[in-house]
CSV table of C-alpha atoms (C1' of nucleotides) in Angstrom, one decimal:
chain,number,residue,atom,x,y,z
A,4,MET,CA,-61.8,34.8,64.9
A,5,LYS,CA,-61.7,32.7,61.9
A,6,GLN,CA,-64.8,31.9,60.2
A,7,GLN,CA,-66.2,28.4,60.6
A,8,ASP,CA,-67.1,26.3,57.6
A,9,VAL,CA,-69.8,28.1,55.8
A,10,LYS,CA,-73.2,26.6,56.5
A,11,PRO,CA,-74.0,23.6,54.3
A,12,GLN,CA,-75.6,24.7,51.1
A,13,SER,CA,-77.3,21.7,49.8
A,14,ASN,CA,-80.5,20.2,51.3
A,15,THR,CA,-78.6,16.9,51.5
A,16,GLN,CA,-75.9,18.5,53.7
A,17,ARG,CA,-78.6,20.2,55.7
A,18,ALA,CA,-80.4,16.9,56.2
A,19,ILE,CA,-77.2,15.2,57.3
A,20,GLU,CA,-76.5,18.0,59.9
A,21,ALA,CA,-80.1,18.1,61.1
A,22,MET,CA,-80.5,14.4,61.5
A,23,ARG,CA,-77.2,14.2,63.3
A,24,GLN,CA,-78.3,16.8,65.8
A,25,MET,CA,-81.7,15.1,66.1
A,26,ILE,CA,-80.0,11.8,66.9
A,27,PHE,CA,-77.6,13.4,69.5
A,28,ALA,CA,-80.4,15.4,71.0
A,29,GLY,CA,-82.7,12.4,71.4
A,30,ASP,CA,-85.3,13.8,69.0
A,31,LEU,CA,-84.7,10.6,67.1
A,32,PRO,CA,-84.3,8.1,70.0
A,33,ALA,CA,-82.1,5.1,69.8
A,34,GLY,CA,-83.9,2.2,68.3
A,35,SER,CA,-86.8,4.3,66.9
A,36,ASP,CA,-87.9,3.9,63.3
A,37,HIS,CA,-88.7,6.7,60.9
A,38,LEU,CA,-90.2,6.7,57.4
A,39,GLU,CA,-88.3,8.6,54.8
A,40,SER,CA,-91.4,10.6,54.0
A,41,GLU,CA,-91.9,11.6,57.7
A,42,LEU,CA,-88.3,12.8,57.9
A,43,ALA,CA,-88.8,14.7,54.7
A,44,GLU,CA,-91.8,16.4,55.9
A,45,GLN,CA,-90.2,17.3,59.2
A,46,LEU,CA,-87.2,18.8,57.5
A,47,GLY,CA,-89.2,20.5,54.8
A,48,MET,CA,-87.7,18.8,51.8
A,49,SER,CA,-88.4,15.9,49.5
A,50,ARG,CA,-87.3,12.3,50.1
A,51,THR,CA,-84.4,12.5,47.7
A,52,PRO,CA,-82.0,14.5,50.0
A,53,ILE,CA,-83.3,12.5,53.0
A,54,ARG,CA,-82.3,9.3,51.4
A,55,GLU,CA,-78.9,10.6,50.5
A,56,ALA,CA,-78.4,11.9,54.0
A,57,ALA,CA,-79.5,8.5,55.5
A,58,LEU,CA,-77.1,6.7,53.2
A,59,THR,CA,-74.3,8.8,54.5
A,60,LEU,CA,-75.2,8.4,58.1
A,61,GLU,CA,-75.6,4.7,57.6
A,62,GLY,CA,-72.0,4.7,56.5
A,63,GLN,CA,-71.1,6.5,59.7
A,64,GLY,CA,-72.8,3.8,61.8
A,65,LEU,CA,-75.5,6.1,63.2
A,66,LEU,CA,-78.5,4.5,61.6
A,67,GLU,CA,-79.6,1.6,59.4
A,68,MET,CA,-82.0,1.7,56.4
A,69,ARG,CA,-84.4,-1.2,56.4
A,70,PRO,CA,-86.7,-1.4,53.5
A,71,ARG,CA,-90.3,-0.9,54.6
A,72,LYS,CA,-89.4,-0.5,58.2
A,73,GLY,CA,-88.0,3.0,57.8
A,74,VAL,CA,-84.7,4.4,59.0
A,75,ARG,CA,-83.7,2.9,62.4
A,76,ILE,CA,-81.6,4.8,64.8
A,77,LEU,CA,-78.9,2.4,65.9
A,78,PRO,CA,-78.8,1.8,69.6
A,79,VAL,CA,-75.5,1.1,71.4
A,80,SER,CA,-75.2,-1.8,73.8
A,81,PRO,CA,-72.5,-2.3,76.4
A,82,ASP,CA,-70.9,-4.8,74.1
A,83,ASP,CA,-70.9,-2.1,71.4
A,84,MET,CA,-69.3,0.3,73.8
A,85,ARG,CA,-66.6,-2.2,74.6
A,86,GLU,CA,-65.9,-2.6,70.9
A,87,ILE,CA,-65.8,1.0,70.2
A,88,TYR,CA,-63.7,1.9,73.2
A,89,ASP,CA,-61.2,-0.8,72.3
A,90,VAL,CA,-60.7,0.8,68.9
A,91,LEU,CA,-60.5,4.3,70.3
A,92,THR,CA,-57.9,3.1,72.8
A,93,GLU,CA,-55.6,1.7,70.1
A,94,LEU,CA,-56.0,4.6,67.6
A,95,GLU,CA,-55.9,7.5,70.1
A,96,SER,CA,-52.9,6.1,71.9
A,97,LEU,CA,-51.2,5.7,68.5
A,98,ALA,CA,-52.1,9.3,67.8
A,99,ALA,CA,-50.6,10.3,71.1
A,100,LYS,CA,-47.4,8.5,70.3
A,101,GLN,CA,-47.1,10.0,66.9
A,102,ALA,CA,-48.0,13.4,68.1
A,103,ALA,CA,-45.1,13.3,70.5
A,104,LYS,CA,-42.7,12.1,67.8
A,105,ARG,CA,-43.6,15.1,65.7
A,106,ARG,CA,-42.3,17.5,68.4
A,107,PRO,CA,-45.2,19.9,67.9
A,108,SER,CA,-44.6,23.6,68.5
A,109,HIS,CA,-46.1,25.6,71.3
A,110,ALA,CA,-48.6,26.9,68.8
A,111,ASP,CA,-49.6,23.4,67.7
A,112,LEU,CA,-50.2,22.4,71.3
A,113,ALA,CA,-52.2,25.5,72.1
A,114,PRO,CA,-55.6,24.0,71.4
A,115,LEU,CA,-54.7,20.9,73.4
A,116,ALA,CA,-53.6,23.1,76.3
A,117,LYS,CA,-56.7,25.2,76.2
A,118,ALA,CA,-58.9,22.1,76.2
A,119,ILE,CA,-57.2,21.0,79.4
A,120,THR,CA,-57.5,24.3,81.2
A,121,ASP,CA,-61.1,24.4,80.0
A,122,MET,CA,-61.7,21.1,81.6
A,123,ASP,CA,-60.2,22.2,84.8
A,124,ALA,CA,-62.3,25.4,84.9
A,125,ALA,CA,-65.5,23.5,84.1
A,126,LEU,CA,-64.8,21.0,86.8
A,127,ALA,CA,-64.1,23.8,89.3
A,128,ALA,CA,-67.4,25.3,88.3
A,129,GLY,CA,-69.2,22.0,88.5
A,130,ALA,CA,-70.3,22.4,84.8
A,131,LEU,CA,-70.3,18.9,83.6
A,132,GLU,CA,-71.6,19.6,80.1
A,133,ASP,CA,-68.8,22.2,79.6
A,134,TRP,CA,-66.4,19.5,80.9
A,135,ALA,CA,-67.6,17.0,78.4
A,136,ASP,CA,-67.3,19.5,75.6
A,137,ALA,CA,-63.8,20.3,76.5
A,138,ASP,CA,-63.0,16.7,76.9
A,139,GLU,CA,-64.2,16.0,73.4
A,140,ARG,CA,-62.1,18.9,72.1
A,141,PHE,CA,-59.1,17.3,73.8
A,142,HIS,CA,-59.5,14.0,72.1
A,143,LYS,CA,-60.2,15.6,68.8
A,144,GLU,CA,-57.1,17.8,69.0
A,145,LEU,CA,-55.0,14.8,70.0
A,146,VAL,CA,-55.9,12.8,66.9
A,147,ARG,CA,-55.4,15.9,64.8
A,148,LEU,CA,-51.9,16.3,66.3
A,149,GLY,CA,-51.2,12.7,65.5
A,150,GLY,CA,-51.3,13.6,61.9
A,151,ASN,CA,-53.0,10.5,60.5
A,152,SER,CA,-56.2,11.5,58.7
A,153,ARG,CA,-57.6,8.0,58.8
A,154,VAL,CA,-57.2,7.8,62.5
A,155,ARG,CA,-58.9,11.2,62.8
A,156,MET,CA,-61.9,10.2,60.7
A,157,ILE,CA,-62.4,6.8,62.4
A,158,VAL,CA,-62.1,8.3,65.9
A,159,ASN,CA,-64.6,11.0,65.0
A,160,MET,CA,-66.9,8.5,63.6
A,161,LEU,CA,-66.8,6.3,66.6
A,162,SER,CA,-67.1,9.3,69.0
A,163,ASP,CA,-70.3,10.1,67.4
A,164,GLN,CA,-71.5,6.6,67.9
A,165,VAL,CA,-70.9,6.8,71.6
A,166,ARG,CA,-71.9,10.4,72.2
A,167,ARG,CA,-75.4,9.6,73.5
A,168,ALA,CA,-74.0,7.0,76.0
A,169,ARG,CA,-71.4,9.5,77.2
A,170,MET,CA,-73.9,12.1,77.8
A,171,ILE,CA,-76.2,9.8,79.7
A,172,THR,CA,-73.4,8.5,82.0
A,173,LEU,CA,-72.1,12.0,82.5
A,174,HIS,CA,-74.1,12.6,85.5
A,175,MET,CA,-73.8,9.1,86.9
A,176,ARG,CA,-70.0,9.0,87.1
A,177,PRO,CA,-67.8,10.4,89.8
A,178,ILE,CA,-66.3,13.7,89.2
A,179,PRO,CA,-63.6,13.1,86.6
A,180,VAL,CA,-60.6,14.4,88.5
A,181,LYS,CA,-58.4,11.5,87.6
A,182,SER,CA,-59.3,12.1,84.0
A,183,ASN,CA,-58.0,15.6,84.1
A,184,GLU,CA,-54.8,14.4,85.6
A,185,ASP,CA,-54.4,11.9,82.8
A,186,HIS,CA,-54.9,14.5,80.1
A,187,ARG,CA,-52.3,16.6,81.6
A,188,ALA,CA,-49.8,13.7,81.8
A,189,VAL,CA,-50.5,12.9,78.2
A,190,PHE,CA,-49.9,16.5,77.3
A,191,ASP,CA,-46.7,16.7,79.2
A,192,ALA,CA,-45.4,13.5,77.6
A,193,ILE,CA,-46.2,14.8,74.1
A,194,LYS,CA,-44.6,18.2,74.8
A,195,SER,CA,-41.5,16.5,76.0
A,196,GLY,CA,-41.4,14.2,73.0
A,197,ASP,CA,-41.8,11.0,74.9
A,198,GLY,CA,-44.0,9.0,72.6
A,199,ASP,CA,-43.9,5.8,74.5
A,200,GLN,CA,-45.0,7.5,77.7
A,201,ALA,CA,-47.8,9.4,75.9
A,202,HIS,CA,-48.9,6.0,74.5
A,203,ILE,CA,-48.9,4.2,77.8
A,204,ILE,CA,-50.7,6.9,79.7
A,205,HIS,CA,-53.4,7.5,77.1
A,206,ARG,CA,-54.0,3.8,76.7
A,207,ALA,CA,-54.6,3.4,80.4
A,208,HIS,CA,-56.8,6.5,80.3
A,209,ARG,CA,-59.0,5.1,77.6
A,210,GLN,CA,-59.2,1.6,79.1
A,211,ALA,CA,-60.3,3.1,82.4
A,212,ALA,CA,-62.9,5.2,80.6
A,213,LYS,CA,-64.2,2.0,78.9
A,214,ASP,CA,-64.5,0.1,82.2
A,215,LEU,CA,-66.2,3.0,83.9
A,216,ILE,CA,-68.8,3.7,81.2
A,217,VAL,CA,-69.6,0.0,80.4
A,218,GLY,CA,-69.8,-0.6,84.1
A,219,LEU,CA,-72.3,2.3,84.5
A,220,LEU,CA,-74.4,1.2,81.6
A,221,GLU,CA,-74.6,-2.4,82.9
A,222,LYS,CA,-75.3,-1.3,86.5
A,223,HIS,CA,-78.1,0.8,85.3
A,224,LYS,CA,-79.5,-1.8,83.0
A,225,LEU,CA,-79.0,0.5,80.0
A,226,SER,CA,-78.7,-2.3,77.4
A,227,ARG,CA,-79.4,0.0,74.5
A,228,VAL,CA,-78.9,3.7,74.5
B,39,MET,CA,-72.0,-26.0,51.4
B,40,LYS,CA,-73.9,-23.1,52.6
B,41,GLN,CA,-75.1,-20.6,50.1
B,42,GLN,CA,-73.3,-17.3,49.8
B,43,ASP,CA,-75.4,-14.1,50.2
B,44,VAL,CA,-77.8,-14.0,47.4
B,45,LYS,CA,-76.8,-11.7,44.6
B,46,PRO,CA,-77.8,-8.1,45.3
B,47,GLN,CA,-81.3,-7.4,44.1
B,48,SER,CA,-81.5,-3.7,44.0
B,49,ASN,CA,-79.9,-1.6,41.3
B,50,THR,CA,-78.1,0.4,44.0
B,51,GLN,CA,-76.6,-2.7,45.4
B,52,ARG,CA,-75.6,-3.8,41.9
B,53,ALA,CA,-74.1,-0.4,41.2
B,54,ILE,CA,-72.0,-0.6,44.4
B,55,GLU,CA,-70.8,-4.0,43.5
B,56,ALA,CA,-70.1,-3.2,39.9
B,57,MET,CA,-68.3,0.1,40.7
B,58,ARG,CA,-66.2,-1.6,43.3
B,59,GLN,CA,-65.1,-4.3,40.9
B,60,MET,CA,-64.4,-1.6,38.2
B,61,ILE,CA,-62.2,0.3,40.6
B,62,PHE,CA,-60.2,-2.8,41.7
B,63,ALA,CA,-59.9,-4.0,38.1
B,64,GLY,CA,-58.7,-0.6,36.9
B,65,ASP,CA,-61.6,0.1,34.6
B,66,LEU,CA,-62.0,3.1,36.7
B,67,PRO,CA,-58.4,4.1,37.2
B,68,ALA,CA,-57.1,6.0,40.2
B,69,GLY,CA,-57.6,9.7,39.8
B,70,SER,CA,-60.0,9.5,36.9
B,71,ASP,CA,-63.2,11.4,36.8
B,72,HIS,CA,-66.6,10.0,35.7
B,73,LEU,CA,-69.9,11.8,35.2
B,74,GLU,CA,-72.9,10.3,36.9
B,75,SER,CA,-74.7,10.1,33.6
B,76,GLU,CA,-71.8,8.2,32.0
B,77,LEU,CA,-71.7,5.6,34.8
B,78,ALA,CA,-75.5,5.3,34.7
B,79,GLU,CA,-75.4,4.5,30.9
B,80,GLN,CA,-72.5,2.1,31.4
B,81,LEU,CA,-74.4,0.2,34.1
B,82,GLY,CA,-77.7,0.4,32.3
B,83,MET,CA,-79.6,2.3,35.0
B,84,SER,CA,-80.6,5.8,35.8
B,85,ARG,CA,-78.6,8.4,37.8
B,86,THR,CA,-80.4,7.7,41.0
B,87,PRO,CA,-78.9,4.3,42.0
B,88,ILE,CA,-75.6,5.5,40.7
B,89,ARG,CA,-75.7,8.5,43.1
B,90,GLU,CA,-76.7,6.2,46.0
B,91,ALA,CA,-73.9,3.8,45.2
B,92,ALA,CA,-71.4,6.7,44.9
B,93,LEU,CA,-72.5,8.1,48.2
B,94,THR,CA,-71.9,4.7,49.8
B,95,LEU,CA,-68.5,4.3,48.2
B,96,GLU,CA,-67.5,7.8,49.2
B,97,GLY,CA,-68.1,6.7,52.7
B,98,GLN,CA,-65.8,3.8,52.2
B,99,GLY,CA,-63.1,6.1,51.0
B,100,LEU,CA,-62.9,4.7,47.5
B,101,LEU,CA,-64.1,7.8,45.7
B,102,GLU,CA,-65.1,11.4,46.0
B,103,MET,CA,-68.1,13.2,44.6
B,104,ARG,CA,-67.2,16.6,43.3
B,105,PRO,CA,-70.0,18.7,41.9
B,106,ARG,CA,-69.6,19.3,38.2
B,107,LYS,CA,-66.3,17.4,38.1
B,108,GLY,CA,-67.8,14.0,38.4
B,109,VAL,CA,-67.1,11.1,40.6
B,110,ARG,CA,-63.3,10.9,41.2
B,111,ILE,CA,-61.6,7.7,42.0
B,112,LEU,CA,-59.4,8.4,44.9
B,113,PRO,CA,-55.7,7.6,44.2
B,114,VAL,CA,-53.6,6.4,47.1
B,115,SER,CA,-50.2,8.0,47.7
B,116,PRO,CA,-47.3,6.5,49.7
B,117,ASP,CA,-48.3,8.8,52.6
B,118,ASP,CA,-51.8,7.3,52.4
B,119,MET,CA,-50.3,3.9,52.5
B,120,ARG,CA,-48.4,4.7,55.6
B,121,GLU,CA,-51.5,6.1,57.2
B,122,ILE,CA,-53.5,3.1,56.3
B,123,TYR,CA,-50.9,0.5,57.3
B,124,ASP,CA,-50.4,2.2,60.6
B,125,VAL,CA,-54.1,1.8,61.3
B,126,LEU,CA,-54.1,-1.8,60.0
B,127,THR,CA,-51.2,-2.5,62.2
B,128,GLU,CA,-52.9,-1.4,65.4
B,129,LEU,CA,-56.3,-2.9,64.7
B,130,GLU,CA,-55.1,-6.3,63.3
B,131,SER,CA,-52.6,-6.9,66.1
B,132,LEU,CA,-55.4,-6.0,68.6
B,133,ALA,CA,-57.5,-8.6,66.8
B,134,ALA,CA,-54.7,-11.1,67.0
B,135,LYS,CA,-54.3,-10.6,70.7
B,136,GLN,CA,-58.1,-10.8,71.4
B,137,ALA,CA,-58.4,-13.9,69.1
B,138,ALA,CA,-55.8,-15.6,71.3
B,139,LYS,CA,-57.5,-14.7,74.5
B,140,ARG,CA,-60.8,-16.2,73.2
B,141,ARG,CA,-59.1,-19.6,73.0
B,142,PRO,CA,-60.8,-20.5,69.6
B,143,SER,CA,-61.6,-24.1,69.0
B,144,HIS,CA,-60.0,-26.1,66.3
B,145,ALA,CA,-63.0,-25.6,64.1
B,146,ASP,CA,-62.8,-21.8,64.6
B,147,LEU,CA,-59.2,-21.9,63.5
B,148,ALA,CA,-59.8,-24.0,60.4
B,149,PRO,CA,-60.3,-21.1,57.9
B,150,LEU,CA,-57.1,-19.5,59.2
B,151,ALA,CA,-55.2,-22.7,59.0
B,152,LYS,CA,-56.5,-23.2,55.4
B,153,ALA,CA,-55.5,-19.7,54.4
B,154,ILE,CA,-51.9,-20.5,55.6
B,155,THR,CA,-51.6,-23.8,53.8
B,156,ASP,CA,-53.1,-22.2,50.7
B,157,MET,CA,-50.4,-19.5,50.8
B,158,ASP,CA,-47.7,-22.1,51.1
B,159,ALA,CA,-49.2,-24.0,48.2
B,160,ALA,CA,-49.5,-20.8,46.1
B,161,LEU,CA,-46.0,-19.9,46.8
B,162,ALA,CA,-44.7,-23.3,45.9
B,163,ALA,CA,-46.6,-23.1,42.7
B,164,GLY,CA,-45.3,-19.6,42.1
B,165,ALA,CA,-48.9,-18.4,41.8
B,166,LEU,CA,-48.6,-14.9,43.2
B,167,GLU,CA,-52.2,-14.0,42.6
B,168,ASP,CA,-53.4,-17.0,44.6
B,169,TRP,CA,-51.0,-16.2,47.3
B,170,ALA,CA,-52.4,-12.6,47.5
B,171,ASP,CA,-55.9,-14.0,47.6
B,172,ALA,CA,-55.1,-16.4,50.4
B,173,ASP,CA,-53.2,-13.6,52.3
B,174,GLU,CA,-56.2,-11.5,52.2
B,175,ARG,CA,-58.3,-14.4,53.5
B,176,PHE,CA,-55.9,-14.8,56.4
B,177,HIS,CA,-56.2,-11.2,57.4
B,178,LYS,CA,-59.9,-11.2,57.1
B,179,GLU,CA,-60.2,-14.4,59.1
B,180,LEU,CA,-57.9,-12.9,61.8
B,181,VAL,CA,-60.1,-9.9,62.4
B,182,ARG,CA,-63.1,-12.1,62.4
B,183,LEU,CA,-61.6,-14.2,65.1
B,184,GLY,CA,-60.8,-11.1,67.0
B,185,GLY,CA,-64.5,-10.7,67.6
B,186,ASN,CA,-64.7,-6.9,67.3
B,187,SER,CA,-67.1,-6.0,64.5
B,188,ARG,CA,-65.9,-2.4,64.3
B,189,VAL,CA,-62.3,-3.7,63.9
B,190,ARG,CA,-63.6,-6.0,61.2
B,191,MET,CA,-65.4,-3.3,59.3
B,192,ILE,CA,-62.6,-0.8,59.5
B,193,VAL,CA,-60.0,-3.2,58.4
B,194,ASN,CA,-62.0,-4.4,55.5
B,195,MET,CA,-62.6,-0.8,54.4
B,196,LEU,CA,-59.0,0.1,54.6
B,197,SER,CA,-58.0,-3.2,52.8
B,198,ASP,CA,-60.2,-2.1,49.9
B,199,GLN,CA,-58.5,1.2,49.8
B,200,VAL,CA,-55.0,-0.4,49.4
B,201,ARG,CA,-56.0,-3.3,47.2
B,202,ARG,CA,-54.8,-1.7,44.0
B,203,ALA,CA,-51.4,-0.8,45.4
B,204,ARG,CA,-51.0,-4.3,46.8
B,205,MET,CA,-51.8,-5.8,43.5
B,206,ILE,CA,-49.3,-3.5,41.7
B,207,THR,CA,-46.5,-4.3,44.0
B,208,LEU,CA,-47.2,-7.9,44.1
B,209,HIS,CA,-44.9,-8.6,41.3
B,210,MET,CA,-42.1,-6.2,42.4
B,211,ARG,CA,-41.6,-7.6,45.8
B,212,PRO,CA,-39.4,-10.5,46.8
B,213,ILE,CA,-41.1,-13.8,47.2
B,214,PRO,CA,-43.0,-13.5,50.5
B,215,VAL,CA,-41.4,-16.4,52.3
B,216,LYS,CA,-40.9,-14.4,55.5
B,217,SER,CA,-44.5,-13.4,55.3
B,218,ASN,CA,-45.7,-17.0,55.4
B,219,GLU,CA,-43.5,-17.7,58.4
B,220,ASP,CA,-45.0,-14.7,60.2
B,221,HIS,CA,-48.5,-16.0,59.5
B,222,ARG,CA,-47.7,-19.4,60.9
B,223,ALA,CA,-46.1,-17.8,64.0
B,224,VAL,CA,-49.2,-15.7,64.6
B,225,PHE,CA,-51.4,-18.7,64.2
B,226,ASP,CA,-49.4,-20.7,66.7
B,227,ALA,CA,-49.5,-18.0,69.2
B,228,ILE,CA,-53.3,-17.7,68.8
B,229,LYS,CA,-53.7,-21.4,69.0
B,230,SER,CA,-51.6,-21.6,72.2
B,231,GLY,CA,-53.5,-18.6,73.7
B,232,ASP,CA,-50.6,-16.3,73.9
B,233,GLY,CA,-52.2,-13.0,73.1
B,234,ASP,CA,-49.2,-10.8,73.8
B,235,GLN,CA,-47.0,-12.9,71.5
B,236,ALA,CA,-49.6,-12.9,68.7
B,237,HIS,CA,-49.8,-9.1,69.1
B,238,ILE,CA,-46.1,-8.6,68.9
B,239,ILE,CA,-45.5,-10.9,65.9
B,240,HIS,CA,-48.4,-9.5,64.0
B,241,ARG,CA,-47.4,-6.0,64.7
B,242,ALA,CA,-44.0,-6.6,63.3
B,243,HIS,CA,-45.4,-8.4,60.4
B,244,ARG,CA,-47.6,-5.4,59.4
B,245,GLN,CA,-44.9,-2.9,59.9
B,246,ALA,CA,-42.6,-4.8,57.7
B,247,ALA,CA,-45.3,-5.0,55.0
B,248,LYS,CA,-45.8,-1.2,55.3
B,249,ASP,CA,-42.1,-0.5,54.8
B,250,LEU,CA,-41.8,-2.9,52.0
B,251,ILE,CA,-44.8,-1.6,50.0
B,252,VAL,CA,-44.2,2.1,50.7
B,253,GLY,CA,-40.6,1.6,49.7
B,254,LEU,CA,-41.5,-0.1,46.5
B,255,LEU,CA,-44.1,2.7,45.6
B,256,GLU,CA,-41.5,5.3,46.2
B,257,LYS,CA,-38.7,3.5,44.5
B,258,HIS,CA,-40.9,3.2,41.4
B,259,LYS,CA,-42.2,6.7,41.6
B,260,LEU,CA,-45.8,5.5,42.0
B,261,SER,CA,-47.0,8.5,43.8
B,262,ARG,CA,-50.7,7.8,43.2
B,263,VAL,CA,-52.0,4.4,42.5
C,190,DG,C1',-112.0,-20.7,66.0
C,191,DC,C1',-107.8,-21.3,63.4
C,192,DA,C1',-105.0,-21.6,59.5
C,193,DT,C1',-104.4,-20.4,54.9
C,194,DT,C1',-105.1,-17.6,51.0
C,195,DA,C1',-106.7,-13.4,48.7
C,196,DT,C1',-106.9,-8.4,48.8
C,197,DT,C1',-105.6,-4.0,50.1
C,198,DT,C1',-102.4,-0.7,51.7
C,199,DA,C1',-98.4,1.8,51.6
C,200,DA,C1',-93.2,2.5,51.6
C,201,DT,C1',-89.6,2.0,48.9
C,202,DG,C1',-86.5,1.8,44.6
C,203,DC,C1',-85.9,4.0,40.7
C,204,DA,C1',-86.9,6.7,36.4
C,205,DT,C1',-87.6,11.1,34.9
C,206,DA,C1',-87.9,16.1,34.6
C,207,DC,C1',-86.4,20.6,35.4
C,208,DG,C1',-84.2,24.8,37.4
C,209,DC,C1',-80.0,26.5,38.8
C,210,DA,C1',-75.3,27.5,38.9
C,211,DA,C1',-70.8,26.5,37.2
C,212,DA,C1',-68.0,26.0,33.4
C,213,DT,C1',-67.2,26.9,28.8
C,214,DA,C1',-67.4,29.3,24.6
C,215,DG,C1',-68.0,33.3,22.2
C,216,DA,C1',-68.4,38.2,21.6
C,217,DT,C1',-66.9,42.7,22.5
C,218,DG,C1',-63.9,46.4,23.7
C,219,DC,C1',-59.4,48.1,24.2
D,174,DG,C1',-53.5,40.0,21.3
D,175,DC,C1',-55.6,40.2,25.8
D,176,DA,C1',-59.0,41.0,29.1
D,177,DT,C1',-63.7,41.4,30.2
D,178,DC,C1',-68.3,40.6,29.7
D,179,DT,C1',-72.2,37.9,27.8
D,180,DA,C1',-74.3,33.8,26.0
D,181,DT,C1',-74.6,29.0,26.0
D,182,DT,C1',-74.0,24.6,27.5
D,183,DT,C1',-74.1,21.1,30.8
D,184,DG,C1',-74.0,18.5,35.1
D,185,DC,C1',-76.0,18.4,39.4
D,186,DG,C1',-79.5,18.8,43.2
D,187,DT,C1',-83.9,17.9,44.0
D,188,DA,C1',-89.0,17.2,43.3
D,189,DT,C1',-92.2,14.1,41.6
D,190,DG,C1',-94.6,10.0,40.0
D,191,DC,C1',-95.1,5.4,39.5
D,192,DA,C1',-94.3,0.2,39.5
D,193,DT,C1',-93.0,-3.1,42.7
D,194,DT,C1',-93.4,-5.7,46.6
D,195,DA,C1',-93.6,-6.4,51.6
D,196,DA,C1',-96.7,-6.0,55.2
D,197,DA,C1',-101.2,-5.7,56.9
D,198,DT,C1',-105.8,-6.8,56.6
D,199,DA,C1',-109.7,-9.2,55.2
D,200,DA,C1',-111.8,-13.3,53.4
D,201,DT,C1',-112.3,-18.1,52.9
D,202,DG,C1',-112.1,-23.0,53.9
D,203,DC,C1',-112.0,-26.5,57.2
DNA sequence: GCATTATTTAATGCATACGCAAATAGATGC
DNA sequence: GCATCTATTTGCGTATGCATTAAATAATGC
């Protein structure tokens, strides 16, 4: 097994990673404010690397630095979700089309195939968290296969922004059987080199996901998650 | 006339603005390296705000911080241009479609209309820089009308990344007469509420721009601008 | 009491200092 | 000459301190 990127070596990198995890885990809840000095103390470092990390995460759209009010964790509203999913729809379906055009080898497609079988397995086992994990891997692999590094970066950034909302709605939504079918259809289209088909299916897949999640958020009055 | 955003008051903001301008103006050429301390001296401030500005601009894809090698101004290759224009194509044509669907009022459309007449005027006067300026306003207004703030931010970011290349090729390309026709057609489609038409025309417009500019860069062996 | 002004508090923006590690130059051996 | 090892330099990462200024609180006038 190949070694993952070696653990971040600078305090700034550690702060970025730690704060990301704290945001996703809910330790820093959406909408909450945090003084730089508090975060510094929590993470056992000075304000300098905290500030640098906050600047970086601000660029990623995860938080906002407001003078004297502290670092605010940005909440995501249903309208935000719509915006984000609309972008994801365009860019991921572009990636799907371009992935198909590149006629990827069997080896290239392996991670995508694995994500699909993992999703099936997770679903069969009723392990929703595992399903969500594999689902994320699928989308990540898809944009990697698309071959456009800007698309990859933007999609990853936006995926981070909606991660909390996806986790929250994970247990409200119906079992994502249709979703797995979609993934498989996209995969088949890419494998057979049919870019237009991959594009069409994936677009519909993402639009359906948008409607589902936005609907759930609104139904449950989750105006800011 | 309403007052523009008051000039940035913090040194960090000033550094961001100054470095952006220096990058666009070529004072910090593509591919060049610059020590933090040099930039600090140039801008008359300490390293701290320079580092914060660099972090921000790194997030915007304009430069890269490499320990001990200094801040490197990221060059843009023809492949980069292809990537960026592909994203711009998708997101701007989405914006065009959604702008049409929103049935904007005459007042909403005014800035877009002005950008178009300005382009015509600039072209008639042979003022290419003015044309480029109005062209940028058109695209900026278009994504504003689209109403998706993520699209707006991403498009603005990518536009910054390709600004140098666009300026360089500005005087190599044929007079952009067709481009003006396209803009007008997009405008008409939006005005008449025909989202699909706006989408189709704008997409073709952007793809043509991509082919043109990438072709010019490659023809002139401009592998990194 | 209420509004307005003065005072205090405290978080930030930034300058500065310093140790560490990387890069470079220099020394040594072969 | 060339390689290897050592010394030196230098740029960065980070801690720290402080002036500034927004926010909070108290004080004052009406």
